[in-house]
Amino acid sequence: MRRLFAGLTAGAFLLVATACGSSGGSSPKAGASSGGITTVKVGLIPIVDVAPLYLGEKKGFYEKQGLKLSPTLASGGAAIVPAVASGQYQFGFSNVFSLMLAQSNDVPVKAISNGVASTGVQGKDFGATLVKKDSSIKTAKDLEGKKVAVNTLKNIVELSVRASVKKAGGDPDKVKFVEIPFDQMPAALDKGQVDAAMAVEPALTTIKNQGGREIASPLVDVAPDLTVAMYFTSTQYAQQNPEVVKKFQTATAQSLAYADAHPDEVRQIVTTYTKVPASVLAKVTLPKWPAEANRSSIDAQEKLGQEFGFFKKAPDLDTLLP
C-alpha cells in the first residue's frame, strides 16, 4: 500500500481518497483518548524536515496541549495525502505542491501549520540536484535526455528540477524523471541507475560523502525563501475537531521555533527516526523552520504547476491555506 500511494499521480488522488473513505467506519475522528491525552496519528517522511515534531514530542510541547503523537513514516507527501483525507491519519506532513494537486482534484485537505522552508541560498540549501563526480553534466540544462531521480513524480521535487532546467535555458520536457525514495537515491546514483538525483538532507550529504557533485539548488530556483511543506488535516477532521487542530497548531509552532533555535538537538533527534549516522548528520545543511508560510512562494509554485501542466484545474489557495 505504501508503494501504491507513493506512486500516485495527480489524477489518482480523488479515486484513492474516495475508495478509502467509502470503506465504512473510517470517517476521521480524534484519536484514542486516555487520561486526558488524545493520541493522533501523523504521517511523516523520514527526512530532516520533520525533526521539529519529534523534538516537540520529546520536549513535552504536545503533551502540554493534551496530545500524544503517533508518527507513521511514508516515502513522500503523495503517500500521506490520501491517508489523511480518508481518516487513516489525523494529521500529515506534505510538500505544499502535493496539497495543491490534491485540492485541484477535489480531495478535501486543509493546511494548518507551517512545515519547512528553503534556506534561499544557492549552493547552501537542504535540497540539491547532484551528479557523480566524474559526470559530464555541469548545469541543469545538461539534464536534457538524462535520467533524474525524484522521490515522487509530478510533484514539488520534479517541479523544482524543471524550474532549474528552464532557468538554465533547457527544455524540462526532455528530462527523464525516475521515481526513487530519497533514502535510496545515494545507491541509485552511485550504481549509475540514474544520471542525477534531486535529494534533500540527509540523503544530500550522503551523496556528497560518496563524491557526488552539486549542480543546482532547485528549491531556490523556484522562489526566494520557498515554503516547501506544511502540516495538514482533512477538512472534515478540522470541522469536527477544531480544538484538537488548535492544540496541534500551538504545539507545532513551539516545536518549529525550538528547532530553529537548537540546531544541535535537531541533528541528534534525526538519528532516532532515520538510519543516518551522526557523523553524516553533523554535516547536513538544515532547512529553515519559520512560523509562517511564504504566500508569494506558494503562488510561484502554483504558476509553475500551471505552466508545466500538472493541474487539471487551478487549486483554490485561499481555501487550502490557513
Short mmCIF file of C-alpha atoms in Angstrom, two decimals:
data_model
loop_
_atom_site.label_atom_id
_atom_site.label_comp_id
_atom_site.label_asym_id
_atom_site.label_seq_id
_atom_site.Cartn_x
_atom_site.Cartn_y
_atom_site.Cartn_z
CA MET A 1 0.00 0.00 0.00
CA ARG A 2 2.85 2.38 0.80
CA ARG A 3 4.38 1.84 -2.65
CA LEU A 4 0.97 2.29 -4.26
CA PHE A 5 0.43 5.62 -2.53
CA ALA A 6 3.99 6.76 -3.26
CA GLY A 7 3.35 6.32 -6.96
CA LEU A 8 0.18 8.35 -7.07
CA THR A 9 -0.09 10.97 -9.78
CA ALA A 10 -2.39 13.96 -9.66
CA GLY A 11 -5.27 12.21 -11.38
CA ALA A 12 -5.30 9.34 -8.90
CA PHE A 13 -5.83 11.42 -5.76
CA LEU A 14 -9.61 11.60 -5.99
CA LEU A 15 -10.07 7.91 -6.76
CA VAL A 16 -7.88 6.75 -3.90
CA ALA A 17 -9.35 9.14 -1.35
CA THR A 18 -12.89 8.21 -2.36
CA ALA A 19 -12.16 4.49 -2.24
CA CYS A 20 -10.56 4.72 1.18
CA GLY A 21 -13.33 6.93 2.51
CA SER A 22 -16.05 4.51 1.43
CA SER A 23 -14.72 1.51 3.30
CA GLY A 24 -17.03 2.09 6.24
CA GLY A 25 -16.21 3.27 9.74
CA SER A 26 -13.26 5.32 8.53
CA SER A 27 -14.63 8.83 8.98
CA PRO A 28 -11.93 10.89 10.69
CA LYS A 29 -12.35 11.37 14.42
CA ALA A 30 -9.99 12.39 17.17
CA GLY A 31 -7.55 9.64 18.11
CA ALA A 32 -7.93 7.48 21.18
CA SER A 33 -8.13 9.47 24.40
CA SER A 34 -6.64 8.26 27.66
CA GLY A 35 -6.31 10.21 30.87
CA GLY A 36 -6.98 13.50 29.16
CA ILE A 37 -4.39 12.80 26.43
CA THR A 38 -5.56 12.44 22.83
CA THR A 39 -3.39 10.28 20.59
CA VAL A 40 -3.21 11.47 16.98
CA LYS A 41 -1.62 9.65 14.05
CA VAL A 42 0.69 11.84 11.99
CA GLY A 43 2.01 10.85 8.56
CA LEU A 44 5.66 11.88 8.22
CA ILE A 45 8.63 11.41 5.88
CA PRO A 46 11.98 10.16 7.29
CA ILE A 47 13.89 13.34 6.47
CA VAL A 48 15.39 16.24 8.43
CA ASP A 49 12.38 18.47 7.67
CA VAL A 50 10.14 16.83 10.29
CA ALA A 51 12.65 16.97 13.17
CA PRO A 52 10.65 19.73 14.94
CA LEU A 53 7.74 17.35 15.61
CA TYR A 54 10.00 14.75 17.18
CA LEU A 55 11.68 17.46 19.24
CA GLY A 56 8.33 18.90 20.27
CA GLU A 57 7.16 15.49 21.41
CA LYS A 58 10.38 14.95 23.36
CA LYS A 59 10.19 18.39 24.99
CA GLY A 60 6.58 17.89 26.03
CA PHE A 61 5.07 20.64 23.86
CA TYR A 62 2.35 18.30 22.55
CA GLU A 63 1.73 16.67 25.92
CA LYS A 64 1.20 20.12 27.41
CA GLN A 65 -1.59 20.59 24.85
CA GLY A 66 -3.09 17.20 25.75
CA LEU A 67 -1.77 15.44 22.65
CA LYS A 68 0.37 12.37 22.05
CA LEU A 69 1.84 11.93 18.57
CA SER A 70 1.84 8.56 16.85
CA PRO A 71 4.17 9.05 13.83
CA THR A 72 3.87 6.84 10.75
CA LEU A 73 6.60 7.08 8.11
CA ALA A 74 5.91 7.22 4.35
CA SER A 75 8.03 7.83 1.24
CA GLY A 76 6.54 11.21 0.33
CA GLY A 77 3.68 13.66 0.60
CA ALA A 78 1.77 11.95 -2.20
CA ALA A 79 1.51 8.86 0.03
CA ILE A 80 0.38 10.81 3.07
CA VAL A 81 -2.33 12.98 1.48
CA PRO A 82 -4.84 10.20 0.71
CA ALA A 83 -4.23 8.61 4.12
CA VAL A 84 -5.17 11.86 5.87
CA ALA A 85 -8.08 12.54 3.53
CA SER A 86 -9.54 9.10 4.26
CA GLY A 87 -9.11 9.39 8.03
CA GLN A 88 -6.28 6.87 8.38
CA TYR A 89 -4.15 9.66 9.91
CA GLN A 90 -5.43 12.75 11.72
CA PHE A 91 -2.54 14.93 10.52
CA GLY A 92 0.19 14.75 7.94
CA PHE A 93 3.31 16.44 6.59
CA SER A 94 3.38 17.14 2.89
CA ASN A 95 5.02 19.45 0.45
CA VAL A 96 2.71 22.29 -0.47
CA PHE A 97 2.53 21.21 -4.09
CA SER A 98 1.08 17.81 -3.14
CA LEU A 99 -1.63 19.65 -1.25
CA MET A 100 -2.33 21.83 -4.29
CA LEU A 101 -2.59 18.77 -6.52
CA ALA A 102 -4.93 17.07 -4.07
CA GLN A 103 -7.22 20.05 -3.75
CA SER A 104 -7.28 20.61 -7.50
CA ASN A 105 -8.62 17.04 -7.71
CA ASP A 106 -11.32 17.75 -5.08
CA VAL A 107 -9.56 15.92 -2.25
CA PRO A 108 -10.70 17.74 0.93
CA VAL A 109 -7.47 18.78 2.65
CA LYS A 110 -6.61 21.84 4.72
CA ALA A 111 -3.12 23.16 5.54
CA ILE A 112 -2.96 24.16 9.21
CA SER A 113 0.67 24.85 10.19
CA ASN A 114 3.90 25.79 8.50
CA GLY A 115 6.33 22.92 7.96
CA VAL A 116 9.70 23.75 6.44
CA ALA A 117 11.33 26.32 4.16
CA SER A 118 14.33 26.55 1.87
CA THR A 119 17.39 28.44 3.10
CA GLY A 120 17.09 30.56 -0.04
CA VAL A 121 20.85 30.34 -0.67
CA GLN A 122 22.23 28.85 -3.90
CA GLY A 123 24.65 26.02 -3.16
CA LYS A 124 23.76 26.06 0.54
CA ASP A 125 20.24 24.68 0.62
CA PHE A 126 18.93 21.49 2.17
CA GLY A 127 17.87 20.24 -1.26
CA ALA A 128 20.03 19.98 -4.39
CA THR A 129 20.46 18.24 -7.73
CA LEU A 130 23.60 16.13 -7.66
CA VAL A 131 25.61 14.04 -10.12
CA LYS A 132 28.61 11.72 -9.79
CA LYS A 133 31.98 13.43 -9.52
CA ASP A 134 33.11 12.38 -13.00
CA SER A 135 29.78 13.16 -14.72
CA SER A 136 29.77 15.27 -17.87
CA ILE A 137 26.72 17.11 -16.52
CA LYS A 138 27.74 20.61 -15.46
CA THR A 139 24.49 22.58 -15.30
CA ALA A 140 20.76 21.92 -15.07
CA LYS A 141 20.49 22.44 -18.84
CA ASP A 142 22.66 19.33 -19.31
CA LEU A 143 19.91 17.22 -17.73
CA GLU A 144 18.10 17.13 -21.07
CA GLY A 145 17.85 13.50 -22.14
CA LYS A 146 19.18 12.27 -18.78
CA LYS A 147 17.56 10.18 -16.03
CA VAL A 148 16.92 12.20 -12.88
CA ALA A 149 15.76 10.66 -9.60
CA VAL A 150 12.87 12.36 -7.77
CA ASN A 151 11.07 10.94 -4.73
CA THR A 152 7.62 11.32 -6.33
CA LEU A 153 6.69 12.05 -9.94
CA LYS A 154 4.68 15.16 -10.85
CA ASN A 155 5.42 16.76 -7.51
CA ILE A 156 7.43 19.54 -5.89
CA VAL A 157 10.80 17.84 -6.47
CA GLU A 158 10.10 17.29 -10.17
CA LEU A 159 8.59 20.79 -10.35
CA SER A 160 11.72 22.34 -8.86
CA VAL A 161 14.09 20.41 -11.16
CA ARG A 162 12.01 21.57 -14.11
CA ALA A 163 12.33 25.14 -12.83
CA SER A 164 16.13 24.75 -12.68
CA VAL A 165 16.32 23.34 -16.19
CA LYS A 166 14.15 26.15 -17.54
CA LYS A 167 16.19 28.79 -15.70
CA ALA A 168 19.38 27.34 -17.21
CA GLY A 169 17.93 27.62 -20.71
CA GLY A 170 16.98 23.97 -21.16
CA ASP A 171 13.77 22.14 -22.03
CA PRO A 172 12.25 20.47 -18.92
CA ASP A 173 10.15 18.14 -21.08
CA LYS A 174 13.32 16.46 -22.33
CA VAL A 175 14.32 15.28 -18.83
CA LYS A 176 13.52 11.65 -17.92
CA PHE A 177 12.26 11.59 -14.34
CA VAL A 178 12.55 8.36 -12.32
CA GLU A 179 10.75 7.80 -9.01
CA ILE A 180 13.13 6.71 -6.23
CA PRO A 181 12.72 7.33 -2.45
CA PHE A 182 15.18 9.84 -1.01
CA ASP A 183 16.99 7.26 1.13
CA GLN A 184 17.60 5.07 -1.93
CA MET A 185 18.95 7.87 -4.12
CA PRO A 186 22.61 7.66 -2.97
CA ALA A 187 22.86 3.99 -4.01
CA ALA A 188 20.94 4.56 -7.26
CA LEU A 189 23.27 7.39 -8.29
CA ASP A 190 26.38 5.52 -7.21
CA LYS A 191 25.39 2.43 -9.24
CA GLY A 192 24.60 4.52 -12.32
CA GLN A 193 20.87 3.70 -12.31
CA VAL A 194 20.25 7.44 -12.76
CA ASP A 195 22.38 10.28 -14.10
CA ALA A 196 21.36 12.76 -11.40
CA ALA A 197 19.27 12.96 -8.25
CA MET A 198 17.31 15.75 -6.63
CA ALA A 199 17.95 14.89 -2.97
CA VAL A 200 17.17 16.55 0.34
CA GLU A 201 19.01 16.12 3.62
CA PRO A 202 20.27 13.77 4.88
CA ALA A 203 20.49 11.97 1.50
CA LEU A 204 22.13 15.07 0.04
CA THR A 205 25.11 14.85 2.41
CA THR A 206 25.31 11.07 1.94
CA ILE A 207 25.70 11.60 -1.81
CA LYS A 208 28.34 14.29 -1.27
CA ASN A 209 30.24 11.91 1.01
CA GLN A 210 30.25 9.44 -1.91
CA GLY A 211 31.94 12.10 -4.03
CA GLY A 212 28.75 13.50 -5.55
CA ARG A 213 28.79 16.97 -7.05
CA GLU A 214 26.04 19.58 -6.74
CA ILE A 215 24.91 21.27 -9.97
CA ALA A 216 21.80 23.20 -8.90
CA SER A 217 19.64 24.31 -5.97
CA PRO A 218 16.17 23.66 -7.42
CA LEU A 219 14.12 24.83 -4.43
CA VAL A 220 15.92 28.16 -4.55
CA ASP A 221 15.29 28.36 -8.29
CA VAL A 222 11.52 28.13 -7.76
CA ALA A 223 11.29 31.17 -5.46
CA PRO A 224 13.26 33.01 -2.78
CA ASP A 225 12.66 31.62 0.72
CA LEU A 226 10.41 28.90 -0.66
CA THR A 227 7.78 27.39 1.63
CA VAL A 228 8.40 23.73 0.85
CA ALA A 229 5.98 21.85 3.08
CA MET A 230 3.21 22.24 5.64
CA TYR A 231 1.28 20.17 8.16
CA PHE A 232 -2.31 19.50 7.20
CA THR A 233 -5.50 17.66 8.04
CA SER A 234 -8.72 16.79 6.23
CA THR A 235 -11.41 19.46 6.02
CA GLN A 236 -13.80 17.04 7.74
CA TYR A 237 -11.45 16.47 10.67
CA ALA A 238 -10.83 20.21 11.00
CA GLN A 239 -14.57 20.84 11.16
CA GLN A 240 -15.28 18.02 13.62
CA ASN A 241 -12.25 18.54 15.89
CA PRO A 242 -11.39 22.27 15.93
CA GLU A 243 -9.95 22.12 19.44
CA VAL A 244 -7.58 19.25 18.60
CA VAL A 245 -6.45 21.13 15.49
CA LYS A 246 -5.85 24.29 17.53
CA LYS A 247 -3.78 22.34 20.09
CA PHE A 248 -1.74 20.75 17.29
CA GLN A 249 -1.11 24.20 15.76
CA THR A 250 0.02 25.64 19.10
CA ALA A 251 2.41 22.79 19.89
CA THR A 252 3.77 22.74 16.33
CA ALA A 253 4.50 26.49 16.39
CA GLN A 254 6.50 25.94 19.60
CA SER A 255 8.30 23.00 18.03
CA LEU A 256 9.28 24.93 14.89
CA ALA A 257 10.67 27.81 16.94
CA TYR A 258 12.60 25.43 19.20
CA ALA A 259 14.11 23.56 16.25
CA ASP A 260 15.20 26.80 14.59
CA ALA A 261 17.00 27.83 17.79
CA HIS A 262 18.59 24.45 18.63
CA PRO A 263 20.33 23.00 15.54
CA ASP A 264 22.47 20.56 17.55
CA GLU A 265 19.36 18.98 19.06
CA VAL A 266 17.83 18.77 15.58
CA ARG A 267 20.80 16.76 14.32
CA GLN A 268 20.61 14.44 17.31
CA ILE A 269 16.87 13.77 17.08
CA VAL A 270 17.11 12.81 13.40
CA THR A 271 19.14 9.74 14.41
CA THR A 272 16.08 8.43 16.25
CA TYR A 273 13.86 8.09 13.15
CA THR A 274 16.37 7.57 10.32
CA LYS A 275 19.34 5.22 9.87
CA VAL A 276 21.68 8.09 9.04
CA PRO A 277 24.78 8.10 11.28
CA ALA A 278 25.57 11.08 13.49
CA SER A 279 28.80 11.65 11.54
CA VAL A 280 26.75 12.41 8.43
CA LEU A 281 24.16 14.48 10.27
CA ALA A 282 26.91 16.69 11.65
CA LYS A 283 27.49 17.90 8.07
CA VAL A 284 23.92 18.34 6.85
CA THR A 285 22.53 21.71 5.83
CA LEU A 286 19.49 22.38 7.94
CA PRO A 287 16.38 24.00 6.43
CA LYS A 288 14.56 26.94 7.94
CA TRP A 289 11.52 26.48 10.16
CA PRO A 290 9.72 29.85 10.07
CA ALA A 291 6.46 30.30 11.95
CA GLU A 292 4.53 31.47 8.89
CA ALA A 293 4.31 30.25 5.31
CA ASN A 294 5.58 32.49 2.48
CA ARG A 295 2.47 33.04 0.36
CA SER A 296 4.30 34.56 -2.62
CA SER A 297 6.49 31.46 -2.88
CA ILE A 298 3.40 29.25 -2.85
CA ASP A 299 1.89 31.38 -5.61
CA ALA A 300 5.09 30.80 -7.61
CA GLN A 301 4.66 27.04 -7.28
CA GLU A 302 1.09 27.26 -8.50
CA LYS A 303 2.18 29.30 -11.52
CA LEU A 304 4.83 26.74 -12.44
CA GLY A 305 2.35 23.92 -11.93
CA GLN A 306 0.03 25.56 -14.40
CA GLU A 307 2.85 26.15 -16.87
CA PHE A 308 4.05 22.54 -16.72
CA GLY A 309 0.53 21.14 -17.00
CA PHE A 310 0.41 19.47 -13.58
CA PHE A 311 -3.10 20.70 -12.71
CA LYS A 312 -6.43 19.70 -14.23
CA LYS A 313 -7.83 22.84 -12.66
CA ALA A 314 -6.26 25.59 -10.60
CA PRO A 315 -6.21 24.99 -6.83
CA ASP A 316 -8.00 27.45 -4.52
CA LEU A 317 -5.13 28.63 -2.33
CA ASP A 318 -7.34 30.89 -0.20
CA THR A 319 -9.31 27.83 0.90
CA LEU A 320 -6.32 25.49 1.15
CA LEU A 321 -4.06 27.70 3.28
CA PRO A 322 -4.60 28.74 6.92
#
